[in-house]
Coordinates of C-alpha atoms in Angstrom, one line a residue:
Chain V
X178 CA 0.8 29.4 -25.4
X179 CA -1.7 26.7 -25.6
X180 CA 0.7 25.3 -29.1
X181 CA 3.3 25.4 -26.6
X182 CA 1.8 23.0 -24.0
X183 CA 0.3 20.6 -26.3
X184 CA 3.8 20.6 -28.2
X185 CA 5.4 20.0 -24.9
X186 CA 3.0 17.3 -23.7
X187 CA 4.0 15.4 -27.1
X188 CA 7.2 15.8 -25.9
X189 CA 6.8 14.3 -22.5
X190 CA 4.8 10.8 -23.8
X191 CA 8.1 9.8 -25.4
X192 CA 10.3 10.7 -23.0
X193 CA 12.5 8.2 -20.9
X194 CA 11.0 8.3 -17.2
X195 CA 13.0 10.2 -14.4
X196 CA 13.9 13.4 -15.8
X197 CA 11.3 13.8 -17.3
X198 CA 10.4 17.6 -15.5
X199 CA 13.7 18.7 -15.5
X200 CA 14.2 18.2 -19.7
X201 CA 10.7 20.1 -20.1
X202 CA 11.6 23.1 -18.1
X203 CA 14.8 23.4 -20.1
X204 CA 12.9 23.1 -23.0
X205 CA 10.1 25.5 -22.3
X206 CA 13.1 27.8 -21.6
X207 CA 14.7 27.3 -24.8
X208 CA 11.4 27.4 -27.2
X209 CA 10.5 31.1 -25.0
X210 CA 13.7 32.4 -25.3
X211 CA 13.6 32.0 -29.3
X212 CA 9.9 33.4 -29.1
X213 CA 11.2 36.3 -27.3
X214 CA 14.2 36.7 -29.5
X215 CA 11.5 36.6 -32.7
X216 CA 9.6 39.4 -31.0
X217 CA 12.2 41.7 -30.1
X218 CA 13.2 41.2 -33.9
X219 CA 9.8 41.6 -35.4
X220 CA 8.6 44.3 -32.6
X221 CA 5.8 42.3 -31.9
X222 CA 4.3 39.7 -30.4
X223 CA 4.0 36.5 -33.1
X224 CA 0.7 34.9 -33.4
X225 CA -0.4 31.3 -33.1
X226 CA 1.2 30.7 -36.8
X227 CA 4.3 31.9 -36.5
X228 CA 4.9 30.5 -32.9
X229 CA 3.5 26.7 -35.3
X230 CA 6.2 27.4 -37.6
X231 CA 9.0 28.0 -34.6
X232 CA 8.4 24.8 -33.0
X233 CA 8.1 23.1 -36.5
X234 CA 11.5 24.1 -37.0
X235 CA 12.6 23.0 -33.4
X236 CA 12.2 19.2 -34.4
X237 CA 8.8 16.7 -34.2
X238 CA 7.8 15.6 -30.7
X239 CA 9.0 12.4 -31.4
X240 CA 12.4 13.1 -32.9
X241 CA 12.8 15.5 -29.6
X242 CA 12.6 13.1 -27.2
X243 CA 13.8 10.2 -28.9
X244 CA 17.2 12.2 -28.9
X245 CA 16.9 11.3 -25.1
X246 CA 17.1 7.7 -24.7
X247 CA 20.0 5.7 -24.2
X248 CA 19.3 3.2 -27.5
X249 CA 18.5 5.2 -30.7
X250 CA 18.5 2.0 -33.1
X251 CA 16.9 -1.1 -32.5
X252 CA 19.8 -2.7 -34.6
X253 CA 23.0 -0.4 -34.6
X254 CA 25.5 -0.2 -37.6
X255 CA 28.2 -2.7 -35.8
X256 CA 25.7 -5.3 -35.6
X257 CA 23.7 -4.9 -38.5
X258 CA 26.2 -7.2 -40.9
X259 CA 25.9 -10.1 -38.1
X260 CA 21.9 -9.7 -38.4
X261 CA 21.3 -8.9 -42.2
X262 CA 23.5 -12.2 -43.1
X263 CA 21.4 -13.8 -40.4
X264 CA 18.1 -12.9 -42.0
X265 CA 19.2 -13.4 -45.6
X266 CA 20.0 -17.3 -44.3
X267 CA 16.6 -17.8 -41.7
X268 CA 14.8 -16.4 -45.0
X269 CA 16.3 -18.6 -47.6
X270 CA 15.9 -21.9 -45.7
X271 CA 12.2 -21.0 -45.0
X272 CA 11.4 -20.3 -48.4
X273 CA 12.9 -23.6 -49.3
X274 CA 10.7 -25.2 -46.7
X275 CA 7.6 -23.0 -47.6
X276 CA 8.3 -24.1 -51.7
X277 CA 8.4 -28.2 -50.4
X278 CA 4.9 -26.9 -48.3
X279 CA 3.1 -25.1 -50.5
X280 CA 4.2 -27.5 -54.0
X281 CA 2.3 -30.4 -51.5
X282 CA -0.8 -28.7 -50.3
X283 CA -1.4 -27.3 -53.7
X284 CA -1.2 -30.2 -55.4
X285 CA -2.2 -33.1 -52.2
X286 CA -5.4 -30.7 -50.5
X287 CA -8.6 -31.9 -52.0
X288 CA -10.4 -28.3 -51.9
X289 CA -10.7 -26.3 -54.7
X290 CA -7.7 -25.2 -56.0
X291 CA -7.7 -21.5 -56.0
X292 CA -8.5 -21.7 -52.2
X293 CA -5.6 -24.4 -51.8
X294 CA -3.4 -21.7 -53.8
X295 CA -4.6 -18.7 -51.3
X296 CA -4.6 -20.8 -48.3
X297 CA -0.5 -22.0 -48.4
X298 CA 0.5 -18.5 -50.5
X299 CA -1.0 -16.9 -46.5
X300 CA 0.9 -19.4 -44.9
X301 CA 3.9 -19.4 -46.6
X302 CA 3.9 -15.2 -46.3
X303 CA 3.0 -16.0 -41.8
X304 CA 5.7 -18.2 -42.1
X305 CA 8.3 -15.4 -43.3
X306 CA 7.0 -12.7 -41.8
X307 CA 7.1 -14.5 -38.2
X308 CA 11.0 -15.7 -39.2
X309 CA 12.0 -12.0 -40.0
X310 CA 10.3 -10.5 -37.2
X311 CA 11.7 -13.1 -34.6
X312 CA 15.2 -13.5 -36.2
X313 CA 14.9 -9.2 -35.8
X314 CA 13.7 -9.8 -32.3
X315 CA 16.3 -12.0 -31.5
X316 CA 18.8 -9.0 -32.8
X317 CA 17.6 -6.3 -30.7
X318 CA 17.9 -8.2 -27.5
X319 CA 21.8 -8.8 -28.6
X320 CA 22.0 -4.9 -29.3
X321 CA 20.3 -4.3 -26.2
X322 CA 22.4 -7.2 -23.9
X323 CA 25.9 -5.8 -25.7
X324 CA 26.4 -9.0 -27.1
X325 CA 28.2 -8.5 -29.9
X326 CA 30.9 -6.6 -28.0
X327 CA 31.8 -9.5 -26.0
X328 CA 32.4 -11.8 -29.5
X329 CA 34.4 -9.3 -31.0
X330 CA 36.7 -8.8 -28.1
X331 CA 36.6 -13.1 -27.8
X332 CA 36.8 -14.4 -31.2
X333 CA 39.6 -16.4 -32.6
X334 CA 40.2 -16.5 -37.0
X335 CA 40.4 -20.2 -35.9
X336 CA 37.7 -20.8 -35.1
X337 CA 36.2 -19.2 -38.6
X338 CA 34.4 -22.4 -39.9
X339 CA 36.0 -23.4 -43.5
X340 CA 33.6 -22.2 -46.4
X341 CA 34.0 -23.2 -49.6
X342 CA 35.0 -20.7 -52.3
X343 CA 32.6 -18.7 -54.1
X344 CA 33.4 -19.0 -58.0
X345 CA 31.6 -17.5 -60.4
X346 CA 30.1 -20.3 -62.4
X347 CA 30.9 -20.7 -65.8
X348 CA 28.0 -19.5 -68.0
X349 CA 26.6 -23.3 -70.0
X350 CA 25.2 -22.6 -73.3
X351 CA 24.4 -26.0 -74.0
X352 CA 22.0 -26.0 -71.8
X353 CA 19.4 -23.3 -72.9
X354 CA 20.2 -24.4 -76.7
X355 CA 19.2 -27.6 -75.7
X356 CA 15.9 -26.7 -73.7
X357 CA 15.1 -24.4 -76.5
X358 CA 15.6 -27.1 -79.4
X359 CA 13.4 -29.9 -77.0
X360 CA 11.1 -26.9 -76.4
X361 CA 10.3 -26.6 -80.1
X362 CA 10.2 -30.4 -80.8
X363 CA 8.1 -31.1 -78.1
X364 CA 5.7 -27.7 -78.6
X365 CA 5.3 -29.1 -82.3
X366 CA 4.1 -32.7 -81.4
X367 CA 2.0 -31.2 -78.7
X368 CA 0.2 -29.3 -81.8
X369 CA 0.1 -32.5 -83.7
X370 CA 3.0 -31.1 -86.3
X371 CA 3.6 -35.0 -86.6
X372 CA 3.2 -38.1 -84.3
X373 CA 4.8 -40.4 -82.3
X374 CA 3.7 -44.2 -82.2
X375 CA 4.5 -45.2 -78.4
X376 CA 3.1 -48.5 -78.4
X377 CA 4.3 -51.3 -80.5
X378 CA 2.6 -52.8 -83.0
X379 CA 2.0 -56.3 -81.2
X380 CA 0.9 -54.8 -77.6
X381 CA -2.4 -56.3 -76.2
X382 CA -3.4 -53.1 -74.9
X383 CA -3.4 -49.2 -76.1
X384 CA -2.8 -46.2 -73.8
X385 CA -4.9 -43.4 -74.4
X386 CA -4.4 -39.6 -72.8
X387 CA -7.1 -39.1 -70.1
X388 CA -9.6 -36.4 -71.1
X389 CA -8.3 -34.5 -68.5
X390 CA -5.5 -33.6 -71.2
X391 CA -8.4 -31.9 -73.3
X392 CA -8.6 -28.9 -70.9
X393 CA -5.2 -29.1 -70.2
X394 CA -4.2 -28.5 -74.0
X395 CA -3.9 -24.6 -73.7
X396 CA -2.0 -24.5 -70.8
X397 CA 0.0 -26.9 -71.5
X398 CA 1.1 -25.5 -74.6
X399 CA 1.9 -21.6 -72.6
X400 CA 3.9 -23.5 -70.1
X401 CA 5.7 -25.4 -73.0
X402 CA 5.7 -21.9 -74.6
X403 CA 7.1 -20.3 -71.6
X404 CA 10.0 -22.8 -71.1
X405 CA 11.4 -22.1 -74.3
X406 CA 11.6 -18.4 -74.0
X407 CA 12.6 -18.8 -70.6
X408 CA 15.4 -20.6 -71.8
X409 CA 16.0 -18.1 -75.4
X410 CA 16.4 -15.4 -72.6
X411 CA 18.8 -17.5 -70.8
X412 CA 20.9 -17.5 -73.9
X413 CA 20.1 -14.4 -75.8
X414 CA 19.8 -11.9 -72.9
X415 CA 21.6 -12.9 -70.0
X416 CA 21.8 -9.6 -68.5
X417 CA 18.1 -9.2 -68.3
X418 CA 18.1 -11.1 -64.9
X419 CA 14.6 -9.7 -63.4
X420 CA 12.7 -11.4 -66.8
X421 CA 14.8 -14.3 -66.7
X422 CA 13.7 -14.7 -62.7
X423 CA 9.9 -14.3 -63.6
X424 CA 9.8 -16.7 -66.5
X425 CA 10.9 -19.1 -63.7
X426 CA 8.8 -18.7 -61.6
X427 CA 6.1 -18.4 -64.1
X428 CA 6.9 -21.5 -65.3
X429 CA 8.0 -23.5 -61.8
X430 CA 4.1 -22.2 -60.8
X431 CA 2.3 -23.3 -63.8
X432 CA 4.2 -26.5 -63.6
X433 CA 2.9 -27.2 -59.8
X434 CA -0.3 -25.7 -60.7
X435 CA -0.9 -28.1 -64.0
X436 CA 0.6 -31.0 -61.9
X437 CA -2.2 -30.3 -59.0
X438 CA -5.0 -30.3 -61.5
X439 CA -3.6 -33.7 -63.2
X440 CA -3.3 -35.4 -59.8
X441 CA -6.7 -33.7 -58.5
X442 CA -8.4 -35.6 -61.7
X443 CA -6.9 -39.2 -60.3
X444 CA -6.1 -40.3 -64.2
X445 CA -3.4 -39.9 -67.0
X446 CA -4.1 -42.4 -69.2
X447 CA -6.4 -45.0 -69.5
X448 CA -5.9 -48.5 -70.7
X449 CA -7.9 -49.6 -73.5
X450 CA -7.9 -53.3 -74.4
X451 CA -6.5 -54.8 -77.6
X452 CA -6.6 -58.7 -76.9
X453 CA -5.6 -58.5 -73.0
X454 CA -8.0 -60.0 -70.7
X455 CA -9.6 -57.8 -67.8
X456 CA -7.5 -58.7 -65.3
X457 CA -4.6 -58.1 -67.4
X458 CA -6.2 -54.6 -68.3
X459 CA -7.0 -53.6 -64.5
X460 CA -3.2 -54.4 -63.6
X461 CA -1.8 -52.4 -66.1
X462 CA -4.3 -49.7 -65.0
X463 CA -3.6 -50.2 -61.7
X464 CA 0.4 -49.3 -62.4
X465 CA -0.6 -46.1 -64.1
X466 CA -2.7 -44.5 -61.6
X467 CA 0.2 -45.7 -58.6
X468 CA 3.1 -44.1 -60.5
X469 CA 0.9 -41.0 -61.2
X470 CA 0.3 -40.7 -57.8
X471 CA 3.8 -41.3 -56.8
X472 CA 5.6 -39.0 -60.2
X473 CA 2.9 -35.9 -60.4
X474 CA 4.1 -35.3 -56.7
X475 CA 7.4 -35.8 -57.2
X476 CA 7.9 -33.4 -60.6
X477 CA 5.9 -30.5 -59.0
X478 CA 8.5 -30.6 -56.3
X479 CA 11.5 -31.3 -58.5
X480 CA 10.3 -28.4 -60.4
X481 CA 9.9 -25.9 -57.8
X482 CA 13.8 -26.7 -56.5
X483 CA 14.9 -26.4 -59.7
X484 CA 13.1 -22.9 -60.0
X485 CA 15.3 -22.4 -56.3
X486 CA 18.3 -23.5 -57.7
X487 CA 17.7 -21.4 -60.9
X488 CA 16.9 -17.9 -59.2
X489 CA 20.1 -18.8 -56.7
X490 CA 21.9 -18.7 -59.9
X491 CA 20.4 -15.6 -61.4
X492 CA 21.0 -14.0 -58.1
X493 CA 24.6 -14.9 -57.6
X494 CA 25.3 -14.0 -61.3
X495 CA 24.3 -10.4 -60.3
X496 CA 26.6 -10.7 -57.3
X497 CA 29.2 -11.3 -59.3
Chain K
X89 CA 24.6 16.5 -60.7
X90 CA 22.1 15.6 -57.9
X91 CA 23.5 11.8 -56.8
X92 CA 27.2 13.4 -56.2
X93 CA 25.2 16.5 -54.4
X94 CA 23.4 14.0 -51.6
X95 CA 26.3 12.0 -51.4
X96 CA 28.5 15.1 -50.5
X97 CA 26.1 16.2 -48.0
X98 CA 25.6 12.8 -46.6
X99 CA 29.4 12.7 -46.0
X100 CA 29.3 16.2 -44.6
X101 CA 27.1 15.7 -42.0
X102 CA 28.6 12.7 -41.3
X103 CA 31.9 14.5 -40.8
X104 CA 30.7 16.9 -39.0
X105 CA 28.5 14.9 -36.6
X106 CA 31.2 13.4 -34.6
X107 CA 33.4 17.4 -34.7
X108 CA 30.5 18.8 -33.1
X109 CA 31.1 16.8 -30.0
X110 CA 34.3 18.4 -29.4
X111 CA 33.1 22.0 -31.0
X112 CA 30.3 21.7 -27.9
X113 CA 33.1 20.8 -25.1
X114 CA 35.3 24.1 -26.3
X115 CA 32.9 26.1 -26.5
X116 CA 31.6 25.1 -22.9
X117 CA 35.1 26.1 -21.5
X118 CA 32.6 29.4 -20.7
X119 CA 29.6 29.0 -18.7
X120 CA 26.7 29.1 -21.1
X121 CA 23.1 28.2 -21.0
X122 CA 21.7 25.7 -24.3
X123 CA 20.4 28.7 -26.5
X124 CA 23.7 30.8 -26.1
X125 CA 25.6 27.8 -26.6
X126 CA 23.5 27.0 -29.9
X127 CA 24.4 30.5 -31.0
X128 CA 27.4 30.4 -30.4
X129 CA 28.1 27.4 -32.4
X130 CA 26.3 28.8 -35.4
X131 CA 28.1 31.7 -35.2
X132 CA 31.1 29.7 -35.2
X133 CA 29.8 28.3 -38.7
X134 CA 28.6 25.2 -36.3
X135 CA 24.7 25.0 -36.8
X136 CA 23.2 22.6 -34.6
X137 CA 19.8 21.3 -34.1
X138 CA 18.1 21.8 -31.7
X139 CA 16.7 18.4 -31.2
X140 CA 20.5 17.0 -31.2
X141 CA 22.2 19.7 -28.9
X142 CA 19.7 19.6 -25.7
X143 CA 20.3 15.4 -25.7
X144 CA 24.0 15.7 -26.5
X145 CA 24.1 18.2 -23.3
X146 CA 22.2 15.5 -21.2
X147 CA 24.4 12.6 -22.5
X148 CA 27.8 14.5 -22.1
X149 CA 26.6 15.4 -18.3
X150 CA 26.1 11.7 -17.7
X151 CA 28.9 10.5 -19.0
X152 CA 30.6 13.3 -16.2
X153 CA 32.0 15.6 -18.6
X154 CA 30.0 18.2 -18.0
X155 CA 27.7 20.0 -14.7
X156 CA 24.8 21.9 -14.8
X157 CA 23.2 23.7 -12.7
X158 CA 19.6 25.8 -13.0
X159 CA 20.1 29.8 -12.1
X160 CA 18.0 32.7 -12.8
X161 CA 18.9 34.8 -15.4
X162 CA 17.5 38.3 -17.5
X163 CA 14.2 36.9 -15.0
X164 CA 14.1 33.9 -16.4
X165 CA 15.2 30.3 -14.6
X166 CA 17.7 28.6 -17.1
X167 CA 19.7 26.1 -17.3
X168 CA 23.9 26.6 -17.4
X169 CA 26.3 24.6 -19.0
X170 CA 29.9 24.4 -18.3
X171 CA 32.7 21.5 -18.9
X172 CA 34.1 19.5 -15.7
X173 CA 37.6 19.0 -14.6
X174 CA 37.1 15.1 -16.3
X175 CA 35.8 17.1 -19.5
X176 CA 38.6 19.2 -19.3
X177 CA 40.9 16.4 -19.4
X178 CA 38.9 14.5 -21.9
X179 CA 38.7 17.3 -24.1
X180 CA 42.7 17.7 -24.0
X181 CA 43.3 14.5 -25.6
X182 CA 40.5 15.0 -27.9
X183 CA 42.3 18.5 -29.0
X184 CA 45.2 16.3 -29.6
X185 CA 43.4 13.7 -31.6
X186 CA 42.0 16.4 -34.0
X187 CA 45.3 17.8 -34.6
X188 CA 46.9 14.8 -35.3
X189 CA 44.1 13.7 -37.8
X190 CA 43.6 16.9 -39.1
X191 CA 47.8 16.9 -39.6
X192 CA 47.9 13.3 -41.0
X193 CA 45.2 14.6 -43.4
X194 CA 46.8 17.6 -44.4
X195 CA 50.1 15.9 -44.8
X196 CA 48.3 12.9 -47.2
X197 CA 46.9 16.2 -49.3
X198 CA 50.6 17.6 -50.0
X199 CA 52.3 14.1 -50.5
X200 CA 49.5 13.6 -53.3
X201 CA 49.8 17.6 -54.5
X202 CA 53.9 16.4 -55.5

């Protein structure tokens, strides 16, 4: 009998205050009447097992009582819809803003950059998690307050705000040939396949790479590497949406991360004179290093929307 | 094959969840007490848990369709079920709802059987 208290007590922690006496004795009644039904069947008296196995099969403590309360569903069917376009919305808008937040730290924050890269990926999941959880919040006070009952009986299909049509977009193949052919052209300079002169001949001054480039040869040739099969995938296997999402985002992320390290090492190119004078020389230097601080920024971020944009597309593609 | 298999028994008990509403109000046109009444059902070919019967009892004496009272019986203190004059009522115009589904349904069937 002792199973039966302790299964019974279960009961009674999750059950809604009030009746709570009057739902045990019924049932204790039940579970001993289908004890003594078992006996009378088997002859005998069942031991501690088979009396574990009978209230088993009578339902987990939890379930039990559950069955008792008035709300059984944080979020019930009716208003699910309302809360899971809701969510989808908070959570895209977020991410947007977490993308913006985390392309700037990662490549703006002067501590070390794996710590930048753990310190805003935790923020940017708090940030989500905290949306989700309060826009569910938010949800289970409406199921709760029986708000949705009141805007169904009250709403109007005027007052339906006009959306625009959603058309599948026609599928560009110009624009994957041409990333792939620029990928290739610019993949073979990058291994010194042939050269570009990009000063003229009579300049006072020559530009030379930073040596910051140096350690950046490898990965700049992956991410070159990873463009152009991002964009063969794009063209040659469409339906393989999941790889064409990760070479995205494997390339939006070593975009922002190469663009951190190149703004982290304060130079891109420096100025080496021909027959300016140093004044001359310092201005011109002084130009580079402003619009590196002004353009690294701003690619890392252009990048990381376009990466948006790009697994919006892929996403609505599978919609369609 | 085993997705059409879930998916039938999903719509099964889905079917049958909102029938055994009205299966418990006829069958409580009799006085009975929870674990006669489960019986009864499953004799019926209406199985019932147990964990959704007791509740359903509690819920369908709230909402007035049902009294209850506690009584001894074969020594043993238990509660009885039995329908109200609102649940009779109710139940009425539920009887008449099935039929009228289950005639709408049946007449669907032969219009697509021509």
């Amino acid at each position: 009998m002792d199973l039966i208290e302790r299964y019974l007590g279960a009961v009674r922690w999750n059950l809604p205050a009030g009746k709570t006496d009057d739902i045990l004795a019924e049932l204790r009644e039940v579970i001993e009447s289908r004890i003594e039904d078992r006996e009378e069947a088997l002859g005998r008296s069942l031991d501690q097992r088979e009396i574990s196995v009978l209230l088993k099969e009578f339902g987990h403590p939890i379930t039990v009582a559950g069955g008792y309360h008035d709300q059984r569903a944080l979020i019930g069917a009716q208003l699910f819809p309302f809360y899971w376009l809701a969510l989808r919305i908070v959570l895209a808008i977020v991410l947007v803003i977490e993308a913006f937040r985390f392309g700037g730290r990662v490549i703006a924050s002067a501590a070390p950059l794996a710590q930048t890269i753990s310190q805003a990926s935790s923020g940017a999941a708090t940030s989500l998690l905290l949306s989700a959880a309060l826009v569910t919040l938010a949800f289970a006070v409406m199921e709760r307050t029986g708000w949705l009952s009141d805007y169904l009986r009250t709403w109007k299909p005027e007052s339906l705000p006009s959306l625009p049509r959603i058309e599948a977009r026609p599928r560009k193949i110009g624009e994957p040939i041409a990333g792939v052919i620029l990928g290739i052209a610019f993949l073979g300079w990058w291994m010194g396949a042939f050269h570009i002169n990009w000063m003229p001949r009579e300049s006072d001054v020559l530009i030379q790479a930073a040596p910051i480039w140096t350690a950046l040869y490898w990965p700049v040739a992956a991410l070159i590497a990873a463009g152009i099969a991002r964009d063969a995938a794009s063209l040659l296997v469409p339906a393989w949406k999941p790889l064409r999402a990760l070479l995205c985002v494997a390339c939006a992320a070593g975009t922002a991360a190469i663009c951190a390290i190149l703004y982290r090492s304060g130079q891109l190119a420096t100025v080496i004179p021909v027959n300016a004078d140093a004044e001359q020389l310092a201005h011109i230097q002084e130009g580079l290093d402003i619009a590196m601080q002004i353009g690294i920024p701003a690619i890392g971020a252009i990048t990381i929307l376009q990466c948006g944009v790009e697994l919006w597309q892929i996403y609505r593609e599978r919609r369609n | 094959m085993p997705v059409e298999g879930d998916l039938f028994e999903k719509m099964r008990v889905e079917l049958r969840r909102g029938s055994l509403v009205l299966a418990v109000l006829v069958a409580l046109r009799e006085e009975r007490y929870g674990y006669t009444l489960r019986q009864s059902l499953e004799a019926a070919g209406l199985p019932i848990e147990e964990s959704a019967l007791y509740p359903l009892l509690r819920r369908l004496e709230t909402q007035g369709l049902l009294t209850s009272e506690w009584r001894e019986d074969a020594k043993r203190n238990k509660r009885f079920y039995r329908l109200s004059a609102d649940g009779e009522s109710v139940l009425a115009q539920l009887l008449g709802e099935w039929n009228a589904i289950s005639e709408s349904i049946l007449r669907l069937d032969t219009k697509g059987d021509e």
